[in-house]
JSON list of C-alpha atoms and ligand atoms in Angstrom, two decimals:
[
{"chain": "A", "resi": 68, "resn": "UNK", "atom": "CA", "xyz": [-6.35, -11.41, 22.79]},
{"chain": "A", "resi": 69, "resn": "UNK", "atom": "CA", "xyz": [-8.08, -12.44, 19.59]},
{"chain": "A", "resi": 70, "resn": "UNK", "atom": "CA", "xyz": [-6.97, -11.12, 16.49]},
{"chain": "A", "resi": 71, "resn": "UNK", "atom": "CA", "xyz": [-9.15, -8.45, 14.88]},
{"chain": "A", "resi": 72, "resn": "UNK", "atom": "CA", "xyz": [-9.20, -8.74, 11.29]},
{"chain": "A", "resi": 73, "resn": "UNK", "atom": "CA", "xyz": [-9.40, -5.89, 9.00]},
{"chain": "A", "resi": 74, "resn": "UNK", "atom": "CA", "xyz": [-13.36, -5.36, 8.25]},
{"chain": "A", "resi": 75, "resn": "UNK", "atom": "CA", "xyz": [-14.22, -4.22, 4.56]},
{"chain": "A", "resi": 76, "resn": "UNK", "atom": "CA", "xyz": [-17.62, -2.61, 5.16]},
{"chain": "A", "resi": 77, "resn": "UNK", "atom": "CA", "xyz": [-16.08, -0.18, 8.06]},
{"chain": "A", "resi": 78, "resn": "UNK", "atom": "CA", "xyz": [-13.02, 0.48, 5.44]},
{"chain": "A", "resi": 79, "resn": "UNK", "atom": "CA", "xyz": [-15.68, 1.28, 2.71]},
{"chain": "A", "resi": 80, "resn": "UNK", "atom": "CA", "xyz": [-17.35, 3.69, 5.05]},
{"chain": "A", "resi": 81, "resn": "UNK", "atom": "CA", "xyz": [-14.24, 5.40, 5.91]},
{"chain": "A", "resi": 82, "resn": "UNK", "atom": "CA", "xyz": [-12.90, 6.07, 2.43]},
{"chain": "A", "resi": 83, "resn": "UNK", "atom": "CA", "xyz": [-16.38, 6.87, 1.12]},
{"chain": "A", "resi": 84, "resn": "UNK", "atom": "CA", "xyz": [-16.06, 9.96, 3.61]},
{"chain": "A", "resi": 85, "resn": "UNK", "atom": "CA", "xyz": [-12.24, 10.75, 2.86]},
{"chain": "A", "resi": 86, "resn": "UNK", "atom": "CA", "xyz": [-12.20, 10.39, -0.87]},
{"chain": "A", "resi": 87, "resn": "UNK", "atom": "CA", "xyz": [-12.84, 13.98, -1.49]},
{"chain": "A", "resi": 88, "resn": "UNK", "atom": "CA", "xyz": [-10.41, 15.16, 0.75]},
{"chain": "A", "resi": 89, "resn": "UNK", "atom": "CA", "xyz": [-7.78, 12.11, 0.71]},
{"chain": "A", "resi": 90, "resn": "UNK", "atom": "CA", "xyz": [-5.28, 13.68, -1.24]},
{"chain": "A", "resi": 91, "resn": "UNK", "atom": "CA", "xyz": [-4.90, 17.12, 0.99]},
{"chain": "A", "resi": 92, "resn": "UNK", "atom": "CA", "xyz": [-4.56, 14.71, 3.99]},
{"chain": "A", "resi": 93, "resn": "UNK", "atom": "CA", "xyz": [-1.82, 12.49, 2.67]},
{"chain": "A", "resi": 94, "resn": "UNK", "atom": "CA", "xyz": [0.35, 15.69, 1.32]},
{"chain": "A", "resi": 95, "resn": "UNK", "atom": "CA", "xyz": [2.20, 15.67, 4.37]},
{"chain": "A", "resi": 96, "resn": "UNK", "atom": "CA", "xyz": [3.17, 11.97, 3.91]},
{"chain": "A", "resi": 97, "resn": "UNK", "atom": "CA", "xyz": [4.45, 12.80, -0.19]},
{"chain": "A", "resi": 98, "resn": "UNK", "atom": "CA", "xyz": [8.22, 12.45, 1.02]},
{"chain": "A", "resi": 99, "resn": "UNK", "atom": "CA", "xyz": [7.22, 8.84, 2.40]},
{"chain": "A", "resi": 100, "resn": "UNK", "atom": "CA", "xyz": [5.73, 7.62, -1.12]},
{"chain": "A", "resi": 101, "resn": "UNK", "atom": "CA", "xyz": [8.43, 8.87, -2.93]},
{"chain": "A", "resi": 102, "resn": "UNK", "atom": "CA", "xyz": [11.00, 7.00, -0.67]},
{"chain": "A", "resi": 103, "resn": "UNK", "atom": "CA", "xyz": [8.69, 4.00, -0.88]},
{"chain": "A", "resi": 104, "resn": "UNK", "atom": "CA", "xyz": [8.58, 4.00, -4.78]},
{"chain": "A", "resi": 105, "resn": "UNK", "atom": "CA", "xyz": [12.52, 4.75, -4.99]},
{"chain": "A", "resi": 106, "resn": "UNK", "atom": "CA", "xyz": [12.76, 1.37, -2.85]},
{"chain": "A", "resi": 107, "resn": "UNK", "atom": "CA", "xyz": [10.84, -0.43, -5.56]},
{"chain": "A", "resi": 108, "resn": "UNK", "atom": "CA", "xyz": [13.92, 0.10, -8.06]},
{"chain": "A", "resi": 109, "resn": "UNK", "atom": "CA", "xyz": [11.55, 0.23, -10.89]},
{"chain": "A", "resi": 110, "resn": "UNK", "atom": "CA", "xyz": [13.38, -0.29, -14.37]},
{"chain": "A", "resi": 111, "resn": "UNK", "atom": "CA", "xyz": [11.31, 0.66, -17.83]},
{"chain": "A", "resi": 112, "resn": "UNK", "atom": "CA", "xyz": [9.01, -1.99, -18.87]},
{"chain": "A", "resi": 113, "resn": "UNK", "atom": "CA", "xyz": [8.48, -3.26, -15.69]},
{"chain": "A", "resi": 114, "resn": "UNK", "atom": "CA", "xyz": [4.81, -4.40, -14.82]},
{"chain": "A", "resi": 115, "resn": "UNK", "atom": "CA", "xyz": [3.90, -3.11, -11.11]},
{"chain": "A", "resi": 116, "resn": "UNK", "atom": "CA", "xyz": [1.02, -3.83, -8.84]},
{"chain": "A", "resi": 117, "resn": "UNK", "atom": "CA", "xyz": [-0.12, -0.96, -6.49]},
{"chain": "A", "resi": 118, "resn": "UNK", "atom": "CA", "xyz": [-2.23, -2.45, -3.98]},
{"chain": "A", "resi": 119, "resn": "UNK", "atom": "CA", "xyz": [-4.71, -0.71, -2.37]},
{"chain": "A", "resi": 120, "resn": "UNK", "atom": "CA", "xyz": [-4.34, 2.45, -4.84]},
{"chain": "A", "resi": 121, "resn": "UNK", "atom": "CA", "xyz": [-6.52, 4.67, -3.51]},
{"chain": "A", "resi": 122, "resn": "UNK", "atom": "CA", "xyz": [-7.38, 7.95, -5.51]},
{"chain": "A", "resi": 123, "resn": "UNK", "atom": "CA", "xyz": [-3.74, 6.78, -7.50]},
{"chain": "A", "resi": 124, "resn": "UNK", "atom": "CA", "xyz": [-1.61, 9.52, -6.03]},
{"chain": "A", "resi": 125, "resn": "UNK", "atom": "CA", "xyz": [1.42, 6.98, -6.91]},
{"chain": "A", "resi": 126, "resn": "UNK", "atom": "CA", "xyz": [0.41, 6.49, -10.19]},
{"chain": "A", "resi": 127, "resn": "UNK", "atom": "CA", "xyz": [2.36, 9.24, -12.12]},
{"chain": "A", "resi": 128, "resn": "UNK", "atom": "CA", "xyz": [5.56, 8.38, -9.81]},
{"chain": "A", "resi": 129, "resn": "UNK", "atom": "CA", "xyz": [5.03, 4.53, -10.76]},
{"chain": "A", "resi": 130, "resn": "UNK", "atom": "CA", "xyz": [4.60, 5.72, -14.25]},
{"chain": "A", "resi": 131, "resn": "UNK", "atom": "CA", "xyz": [7.67, 7.67, -14.49]},
{"chain": "A", "resi": 132, "resn": "UNK", "atom": "CA", "xyz": [9.78, 4.22, -13.42]},
{"chain": "A", "resi": 133, "resn": "UNK", "atom": "CA", "xyz": [8.32, 2.19, -15.48]},
{"chain": "A", "resi": 134, "resn": "UNK", "atom": "CA", "xyz": [7.81, 4.29, -18.89]},
{"chain": "A", "resi": 135, "resn": "UNK", "atom": "CA", "xyz": [5.27, 4.19, -21.58]},
{"chain": "A", "resi": 136, "resn": "UNK", "atom": "CA", "xyz": [6.14, 0.41, -22.39]},
{"chain": "A", "resi": 137, "resn": "UNK", "atom": "CA", "xyz": [5.71, -0.65, -18.64]},
{"chain": "A", "resi": 138, "resn": "UNK", "atom": "CA", "xyz": [2.30, -1.38, -17.18]},
{"chain": "A", "resi": 139, "resn": "UNK", "atom": "CA", "xyz": [0.67, -0.87, -13.69]},
{"chain": "A", "resi": 140, "resn": "UNK", "atom": "CA", "xyz": [-2.36, -2.84, -12.22]},
{"chain": "A", "resi": 141, "resn": "UNK", "atom": "CA", "xyz": [-4.00, -0.72, -9.62]},
{"chain": "A", "resi": 142, "resn": "UNK", "atom": "CA", "xyz": [-6.33, -2.71, -6.92]},
{"chain": "A", "resi": 143, "resn": "UNK", "atom": "CA", "xyz": [-8.51, -0.67, -5.26]},
{"chain": "A", "resi": 144, "resn": "UNK", "atom": "CA", "xyz": [-11.80, -2.05, -3.27]},
{"chain": "A", "resi": 145, "resn": "UNK", "atom": "CA", "xyz": [-13.61, 1.30, -2.18]},
{"chain": "A", "resi": 146, "resn": "UNK", "atom": "CA", "xyz": [-15.74, 2.64, -5.42]},
{"chain": "A", "resi": 147, "resn": "UNK", "atom": "CA", "xyz": [-15.24, 6.42, -4.03]},
{"chain": "A", "resi": 148, "resn": "UNK", "atom": "CA", "xyz": [-11.54, 6.31, -3.97]},
{"chain": "A", "resi": 149, "resn": "UNK", "atom": "CA", "xyz": [-11.18, 4.35, -7.19]},
{"chain": "A", "resi": 150, "resn": "UNK", "atom": "CA", "xyz": [-13.41, 6.81, -9.20]},
{"chain": "A", "resi": 151, "resn": "UNK", "atom": "CA", "xyz": [-10.78, 9.38, -8.26]},
{"chain": "A", "resi": 152, "resn": "UNK", "atom": "CA", "xyz": [-8.21, 7.29, -9.51]},
{"chain": "A", "resi": 153, "resn": "UNK", "atom": "CA", "xyz": [-9.91, 6.65, -12.88]},
{"chain": "A", "resi": 154, "resn": "UNK", "atom": "CA", "xyz": [-10.26, 10.23, -13.32]},
{"chain": "A", "resi": 155, "resn": "UNK", "atom": "CA", "xyz": [-6.66, 10.97, -12.86]},
{"chain": "A", "resi": 156, "resn": "UNK", "atom": "CA", "xyz": [-5.77, 8.43, -15.45]},
{"chain": "A", "resi": 157, "resn": "UNK", "atom": "CA", "xyz": [-8.20, 9.88, -17.59]},
{"chain": "A", "resi": 158, "resn": "UNK", "atom": "CA", "xyz": [-7.02, 13.45, -17.02]},
{"chain": "A", "resi": 159, "resn": "UNK", "atom": "CA", "xyz": [-3.41, 12.47, -17.80]},
{"chain": "A", "resi": 160, "resn": "UNK", "atom": "CA", "xyz": [-4.43, 10.15, -20.91]},
{"chain": "A", "resi": 161, "resn": "UNK", "atom": "CA", "xyz": [-2.61, 7.26, -19.21]},
{"chain": "A", "resi": 162, "resn": "UNK", "atom": "CA", "xyz": [-2.91, 3.93, -21.55]},
{"chain": "A", "resi": 163, "resn": "UNK", "atom": "CA", "xyz": [-0.96, 1.56, -19.36]},
{"chain": "A", "resi": 164, "resn": "UNK", "atom": "CA", "xyz": [-2.78, 1.44, -15.90]},
{"chain": "A", "resi": 165, "resn": "UNK", "atom": "CA", "xyz": [-5.09, -1.29, -15.21]},
{"chain": "A", "resi": 166, "resn": "UNK", "atom": "CA", "xyz": [-7.59, -0.49, -12.65]},
{"chain": "A", "resi": 167, "resn": "UNK", "atom": "CA", "xyz": [-9.30, -2.95, -10.59]},
{"chain": "A", "resi": 168, "resn": "UNK", "atom": "CA", "xyz": [-12.00, -2.43, -8.21]},
{"chain": "A", "resi": 169, "resn": "UNK", "atom": "CA", "xyz": [-11.92, -5.34, -6.25]},
{"chain": "A", "resi": 170, "resn": "UNK", "atom": "CA", "xyz": [-10.45, -6.12, -2.56]},
{"chain": "A", "resi": 171, "resn": "UNK", "atom": "CA", "xyz": [-6.96, -7.37, -3.09]},
{"chain": "A", "resi": 172, "resn": "UNK", "atom": "CA", "xyz": [-7.83, -10.62, -1.85]},
{"chain": "A", "resi": 173, "resn": "UNK", "atom": "CA", "xyz": [-10.09, -11.16, -4.52]},
{"chain": "A", "resi": 174, "resn": "UNK", "atom": "CA", "xyz": [-8.49, -9.47, -7.60]},
{"chain": "A", "resi": 175, "resn": "UNK", "atom": "CA", "xyz": [-7.76, -11.39, -10.52]},
{"chain": "A", "resi": 176, "resn": "UNK", "atom": "CA", "xyz": [-4.32, -9.97, -11.47]},
{"chain": "A", "resi": 177, "resn": "UNK", "atom": "CA", "xyz": [-3.21, -12.00, -14.27]},
{"chain": "A", "resi": 178, "resn": "UNK", "atom": "CA", "xyz": [0.30, -12.59, -15.60]},
{"chain": "A", "resi": 179, "resn": "UNK", "atom": "CA", "xyz": [3.22, -12.17, -13.39]},
{"chain": "A", "resi": 180, "resn": "UNK", "atom": "CA", "xyz": [4.83, -8.93, -12.40]},
{"chain": "A", "resi": 181, "resn": "UNK", "atom": "CA", "xyz": [8.35, -7.23, -11.69]},
{"chain": "A", "resi": 182, "resn": "UNK", "atom": "CA", "xyz": [7.06, -5.37, -8.40]},
{"chain": "A", "resi": 183, "resn": "UNK", "atom": "CA", "xyz": [4.68, -4.35, -5.55]},
{"chain": "A", "resi": 184, "resn": "UNK", "atom": "CA", "xyz": [3.97, -1.48, -3.69]},
{"chain": "A", "resi": 185, "resn": "UNK", "atom": "CA", "xyz": [1.80, -1.21, -0.39]},
{"chain": "A", "resi": 186, "resn": "UNK", "atom": "CA", "xyz": [1.76, 2.27, 0.33]},
{"chain": "A", "resi": 187, "resn": "UNK", "atom": "CA", "xyz": [-0.43, 3.30, 3.58]},
{"chain": "A", "resi": 188, "resn": "UNK", "atom": "CA", "xyz": [-2.40, 0.04, 3.02]},
{"chain": "A", "resi": 189, "resn": "UNK", "atom": "CA", "xyz": [-2.62, -1.16, 6.82]},
{"chain": "A", "resi": 190, "resn": "UNK", "atom": "CA", "xyz": [-5.74, -3.44, 6.33]},
{"chain": "A", "resi": 191, "resn": "UNK", "atom": "CA", "xyz": [-4.34, -5.03, 2.94]},
{"chain": "A", "resi": 192, "resn": "UNK", "atom": "CA", "xyz": [-1.13, -5.97, 4.59]},
{"chain": "A", "resi": 193, "resn": "UNK", "atom": "CA", "xyz": [-2.96, -7.23, 7.86]},
{"chain": "A", "resi": 194, "resn": "UNK", "atom": "CA", "xyz": [-5.15, -9.50, 5.60]},
{"chain": "A", "resi": 195, "resn": "UNK", "atom": "CA", "xyz": [-2.98, -12.81, 4.97]},
{"chain": "A", "resi": 196, "resn": "UNK", "atom": "CA", "xyz": [-5.00, -13.75, 1.84]},
{"chain": "A", "resi": 197, "resn": "UNK", "atom": "CA", "xyz": [-4.64, -10.27, 0.28]},
{"chain": "A", "resi": 198, "resn": "UNK", "atom": "CA", "xyz": [-0.70, -10.19, 0.83]},
{"chain": "A", "resi": 199, "resn": "UNK", "atom": "CA", "xyz": [-0.78, -14.18, -0.73]},
{"chain": "A", "resi": 200, "resn": "UNK", "atom": "CA", "xyz": [-2.81, -13.08, -3.65]},
{"chain": "A", "resi": 201, "resn": "UNK", "atom": "CA", "xyz": [0.07, -10.31, -4.38]},
{"chain": "A", "resi": 202, "resn": "UNK", "atom": "CA", "xyz": [2.91, -12.03, -3.54]},
{"chain": "A", "resi": 203, "resn": "UNK", "atom": "CA", "xyz": [1.96, -15.11, -5.61]},
{"chain": "A", "resi": 204, "resn": "UNK", "atom": "CA", "xyz": [2.00, -13.09, -8.92]},
{"chain": "A", "resi": 205, "resn": "UNK", "atom": "CA", "xyz": [5.51, -11.99, -8.12]},
{"chain": "A", "resi": 206, "resn": "UNK", "atom": "CA", "xyz": [8.31, -13.02, -10.72]},
{"chain": "A", "resi": 207, "resn": "UNK", "atom": "CA", "xyz": [11.53, -14.54, -8.80]},
{"chain": "A", "resi": 208, "resn": "UNK", "atom": "CA", "xyz": [13.32, -11.41, -8.13]},
{"chain": "A", "resi": 209, "resn": "UNK", "atom": "CA", "xyz": [10.70, -9.13, -8.06]},
{"chain": "A", "resi": 210, "resn": "UNK", "atom": "CA", "xyz": [10.81, -6.20, -5.44]},
{"chain": "A", "resi": 211, "resn": "UNK", "atom": "CA", "xyz": [8.14, -5.62, -2.95]},
{"chain": "A", "resi": 212, "resn": "UNK", "atom": "CA", "xyz": [7.64, -2.43, -0.62]},
{"chain": "A", "resi": 213, "resn": "UNK", "atom": "CA", "xyz": [5.19, -1.63, 2.36]},
{"chain": "A", "resi": 214, "resn": "UNK", "atom": "CA", "xyz": [4.98, 1.71, 3.93]},
{"chain": "A", "resi": 215, "resn": "UNK", "atom": "CA", "xyz": [2.68, 3.47, 6.05]},
{"chain": "A", "resi": 216, "resn": "UNK", "atom": "CA", "xyz": [2.04, 4.07, 10.18]},
{"chain": "A", "resi": 217, "resn": "UNK", "atom": "CA", "xyz": [3.53, 2.17, 12.75]},
{"chain": "A", "resi": 218, "resn": "UNK", "atom": "CA", "xyz": [4.20, 2.21, 16.42]},
{"chain": "A", "resi": 219, "resn": "UNK", "atom": "CA", "xyz": [7.13, 2.13, 17.94]},
{"chain": "A", "resi": 220, "resn": "UNK", "atom": "CA", "xyz": [9.19, 2.05, 20.96]},
{"chain": "A", "resi": 221, "resn": "UNK", "atom": "CA", "xyz": [7.49, 2.59, 24.21]},
{"chain": "A", "resi": 222, "resn": "UNK", "atom": "CA", "xyz": [9.59, 5.66, 25.06]},
{"chain": "A", "resi": 223, "resn": "UNK", "atom": "CA", "xyz": [8.11, 7.25, 21.81]},
{"chain": "A", "resi": 224, "resn": "UNK", "atom": "CA", "xyz": [4.83, 7.40, 23.28]},
{"chain": "A", "resi": 225, "resn": "UNK", "atom": "CA", "xyz": [3.76, 10.90, 21.88]},
{"chain": "A", "resi": 226, "resn": "UNK", "atom": "CA", "xyz": [4.62, 9.84, 18.67]},
{"chain": "A", "resi": 227, "resn": "UNK", "atom": "CA", "xyz": [2.59, 6.29, 19.13]},
{"chain": "A", "resi": 228, "resn": "UNK", "atom": "CA", "xyz": [-0.29, 8.66, 20.42]},
{"chain": "A", "resi": 229, "resn": "UNK", "atom": "CA", "xyz": [-0.44, 10.66, 17.08]},
{"chain": "A", "resi": 230, "resn": "UNK", "atom": "CA", "xyz": [0.33, 7.49, 14.96]},
{"chain": "A", "resi": 231, "resn": "UNK", "atom": "CA", "xyz": [-2.91, 6.01, 17.19]},
{"chain": "A", "resi": 232, "resn": "UNK", "atom": "CA", "xyz": [-4.92, 9.37, 16.47]},
{"chain": "A", "resi": 233, "resn": "UNK", "atom": "CA", "xyz": [-4.02, 9.15, 12.57]},
{"chain": "A", "resi": 234, "resn": "UNK", "atom": "CA", "xyz": [-4.91, 5.10, 12.06]},
{"chain": "A", "resi": 235, "resn": "UNK", "atom": "CA", "xyz": [-8.09, 5.37, 13.91]},
{"chain": "A", "resi": 236, "resn": "UNK", "atom": "CA", "xyz": [-9.76, 7.40, 10.96]},
{"chain": "A", "resi": 237, "resn": "UNK", "atom": "CA", "xyz": [-7.65, 5.18, 8.08]},
{"chain": "A", "resi": 238, "resn": "UNK", "atom": "CA", "xyz": [-7.78, 1.66, 9.17]},
{"chain": "A", "resi": 239, "resn": "UNK", "atom": "CA", "xyz": [-10.27, -0.73, 10.53]},
{"chain": "A", "resi": 240, "resn": "UNK", "atom": "CA", "xyz": [-7.86, -2.50, 12.78]},
{"chain": "A", "resi": 241, "resn": "UNK", "atom": "CA", "xyz": [-5.01, -1.77, 14.73]},
{"chain": "A", "resi": 242, "resn": "UNK", "atom": "CA", "xyz": [-3.96, -5.23, 14.93]},
{"chain": "A", "resi": 243, "resn": "UNK", "atom": "CA", "xyz": [-0.61, -5.56, 13.79]},
{"chain": "A", "resi": 244, "resn": "UNK", "atom": "CA", "xyz": [0.39, -1.76, 14.18]},
{"chain": "A", "resi": 245, "resn": "UNK", "atom": "CA", "xyz": [3.51, -2.63, 15.73]},
{"chain": "A", "resi": 246, "resn": "UNK", "atom": "CA", "xyz": [4.84, -4.78, 12.73]},
{"chain": "A", "resi": 247, "resn": "UNK", "atom": "CA", "xyz": [2.64, -4.40, 9.99]},
{"chain": "A", "resi": 248, "resn": "UNK", "atom": "CA", "xyz": [4.92, -5.84, 7.57]},
{"chain": "A", "resi": 249, "resn": "UNK", "atom": "CA", "xyz": [4.99, -9.38, 9.18]},
{"chain": "A", "resi": 250, "resn": "UNK", "atom": "CA", "xyz": [2.78, -11.03, 6.91]},
{"chain": "A", "resi": 251, "resn": "UNK", "atom": "CA", "xyz": [4.78, -9.79, 4.11]},
{"chain": "A", "resi": 252, "resn": "UNK", "atom": "CA", "xyz": [8.05, -10.78, 5.64]},
{"chain": "A", "resi": 253, "resn": "UNK", "atom": "CA", "xyz": [6.77, -14.36, 6.33]},
{"chain": "A", "resi": 254, "resn": "UNK", "atom": "CA", "xyz": [5.78, -14.30, 2.74]},
{"chain": "A", "resi": 255, "resn": "UNK", "atom": "CA", "xyz": [9.14, -13.18, 1.41]},
{"chain": "A", "resi": 256, "resn": "UNK", "atom": "CA", "xyz": [11.37, -14.73, 3.85]},
{"chain": "A", "resi": 257, "resn": "UNK", "atom": "CA", "xyz": [13.46, -11.40, 4.79]},
{"chain": "A", "resi": 258, "resn": "UNK", "atom": "CA", "xyz": [12.90, -7.87, 4.51]},
{"chain": "A", "resi": 259, "resn": "UNK", "atom": "CA", "xyz": [14.49, -4.71, 5.33]},
{"chain": "A", "resi": 260, "resn": "UNK", "atom": "CA", "xyz": [12.70, -2.06, 7.34]},
{"chain": "A", "resi": 261, "resn": "UNK", "atom": "CA", "xyz": [13.64, 1.79, 7.41]},
{"chain": "A", "resi": 262, "resn": "UNK", "atom": "CA", "xyz": [12.01, 3.70, 10.57]},
{"chain": "A", "resi": 263, "resn": "UNK", "atom": "CA", "xyz": [11.24, 7.72, 9.38]},
{"chain": "A", "resi": 264, "resn": "UNK", "atom": "CA", "xyz": [9.44, 10.75, 11.24]},
{"chain": "A", "resi": 265, "resn": "UNK", "atom": "CA", "xyz": [10.69, 9.62, 14.75]},
{"chain": "A", "resi": 266, "resn": "UNK", "atom": "CA", "xyz": [9.89, 6.13, 14.41]},
{"chain": "A", "resi": 267, "resn": "UNK", "atom": "CA", "xyz": [6.24, 6.53, 13.60]},
{"chain": "A", "resi": 268, "resn": "UNK", "atom": "CA", "xyz": [6.14, 5.51, 9.85]},
{"chain": "A", "resi": 269, "resn": "UNK", "atom": "CA", "xyz": [8.08, 3.10, 8.05]},
{"chain": "A", "resi": 270, "resn": "UNK", "atom": "CA", "xyz": [9.42, 1.56, 4.83]},
{"chain": "A", "resi": 271, "resn": "UNK", "atom": "CA", "xyz": [10.19, -2.01, 4.41]},
{"chain": "A", "resi": 272, "resn": "UNK", "atom": "CA", "xyz": [11.45, -3.19, 1.44]},
{"chain": "A", "resi": 273, "resn": "UNK", "atom": "CA", "xyz": [12.04, -7.01, 0.29]},
{"chain": "A", "resi": 274, "resn": "UNK", "atom": "CA", "xyz": [12.54, -9.18, -2.94]},
{"chain": "A", "resi": 275, "resn": "UNK", "atom": "CA", "xyz": [11.20, -12.43, -3.67]},
{"chain": "A", "resi": 276, "resn": "UNK", "atom": "CA", "xyz": [13.87, -15.06, -3.85]},
{"chain": "A", "resi": 277, "resn": "UNK", "atom": "CA", "xyz": [14.00, -18.56, -5.70]},
{"chain": "A", "resi": 278, "resn": "UNK", "atom": "CA", "xyz": [12.83, -20.59, -2.77]},
{"chain": "A", "resi": 279, "resn": "UNK", "atom": "CA", "xyz": [9.44, -19.63, -1.00]},
{"chain": "B", "resi": 110, "resn": "SAM", "atom": "C1", "xyz": [-4.53, 5.31, 3.03]},
{"chain": "B", "resi": 110, "resn": "SAM", "atom": "S1", "xyz": [-5.77, 4.63, 1.65]},
{"chain": "B", "resi": 110, "resn": "SAM", "atom": "C2", "xyz": [-4.14, 4.61, 0.85]},
{"chain": "B", "resi": 110, "resn": "SAM", "atom": "C3", "xyz": [-4.30, 4.87, -0.83]},
{"chain": "B", "resi": 110, "resn": "SAM", "atom": "C4", "xyz": [-3.08, 4.52, -1.48]},
{"chain": "B", "resi": 110, "resn": "SAM", "atom": "N1", "xyz": [-2.09, 3.62, -1.46]},
{"chain": "B", "resi": 110, "resn": "SAM", "atom": "C5", "xyz": [-2.19, 6.06, -1.15]},
{"chain": "B", "resi": 110, "resn": "SAM", "atom": "O1", "xyz": [-0.84, 5.58, -1.01]},
{"chain": "B", "resi": 110, "resn": "SAM", "atom": "O2", "xyz": [-2.44, 6.98, -1.53]},
{"chain": "B", "resi": 110, "resn": "SAM", "atom": "C6", "xyz": [-6.03, 3.00, 2.06]},
{"chain": "B", "resi": 110, "resn": "SAM", "atom": "C7", "xyz": [-6.76, 2.42, 0.76]},
{"chain": "B", "resi": 110, "resn": "SAM", "atom": "O3", "xyz": [-6.54, 1.10, 0.88]},
{"chain": "B", "resi": 110, "resn": "SAM", "atom": "C8", "xyz": [-7.95, 0.89, 0.43]},
{"chain": "B", "resi": 110, "resn": "SAM", "atom": "N2", "xyz": [-7.93, -0.42, 1.18]},
{"chain": "B", "resi": 110, "resn": "SAM", "atom": "C9", "xyz": [-8.24, -1.04, 2.33]},
{"chain": "B", "resi": 110, "resn": "SAM", "atom": "N3", "xyz": [-8.35, -2.74, 2.18]},
{"chain": "B", "resi": 110, "resn": "SAM", "atom": "C10", "xyz": [-8.51, -2.89, 1.28]},
{"chain": "B", "resi": 110, "resn": "SAM", "atom": "C11", "xyz": [-8.57, -4.06, 0.51]},
{"chain": "B", "resi": 110, "resn": "SAM", "atom": "N4", "xyz": [-8.77, -5.34, 1.29]},
{"chain": "B", "resi": 110, "resn": "SAM", "atom": "N5", "xyz": [-8.41, -4.59, -0.83]},
{"chain": "B", "resi": 110, "resn": "SAM", "atom": "C12", "xyz": [-8.30, -3.31, -1.94]},
{"chain": "B", "resi": 110, "resn": "SAM", "atom": "N6", "xyz": [-8.46, -1.98, -1.15]},
{"chain": "B", "resi": 110, "resn": "SAM", "atom": "C13", "xyz": [-8.07, -1.75, 0.24]},
{"chain": "B", "resi": 110, "resn": "SAM", "atom": "C14", "xyz": [-8.99, 1.49, 1.25]},
{"chain": "B", "resi": 110, "resn": "SAM", "atom": "O4", "xyz": [-10.05, 1.68, 0.50]},
{"chain": "B", "resi": 110, "resn": "SAM", "atom": "C15", "xyz": [-8.08, 3.18, 0.66]},
{"chain": "B", "resi": 110, "resn": "SAM", "atom": "O5", "xyz": [-8.27, 3.51, -0.36]}
]
């Protein structure tokens, strides 16, 4: 079957519709965000990429990890979603957040960073150029975490049906939904995958080794 690439226009339309209610919709998955950010093992002073940052729900916990001397580079292609993130940054008075309104595959990230988060960003993870653009900016030893929906074993049919229903209004391709982390795994060499919520959600973490 031909690989169906993520569709930027479809994604922009999805998130233009969802931006106003997105934070409420995601509230059920907040424990997964906490687990994903914990797995980043952030240290004060770190710089971290938030790829596909959406409305900026991860910014607070990321800032808690990197502290005032750290920095967040948050990339988001949807103008509607990043506007919410911009409001959040303004309200909190965060000065160490750089918001980039661009597709991750085209974003100019700048200096090398210590960590990267892909939280519920299936479309980004299924675009090898986007993954490569982030991985290219990671220092040796940098930690990377990807998390989100995935379809698991056939016996978990009811869970898979719920995952597919949720995915259909949040991603533009179901390609790779069984192993959403596969391009990241290829780029990093090794990755640890934890399954949660009866196998419908994963948190994959890895580190940039010396040889890539
Ligand atoms: C489900 S939301 C996740 C948002 C955020 N990471 C969170 O944890 O709440 C997926 C986000 O990825 C963004 N996105 C999808 N493809 C993208 C791409 N290629 N580059 C940048 N952002 C992208 C969407 O616009 C959307 O805001």
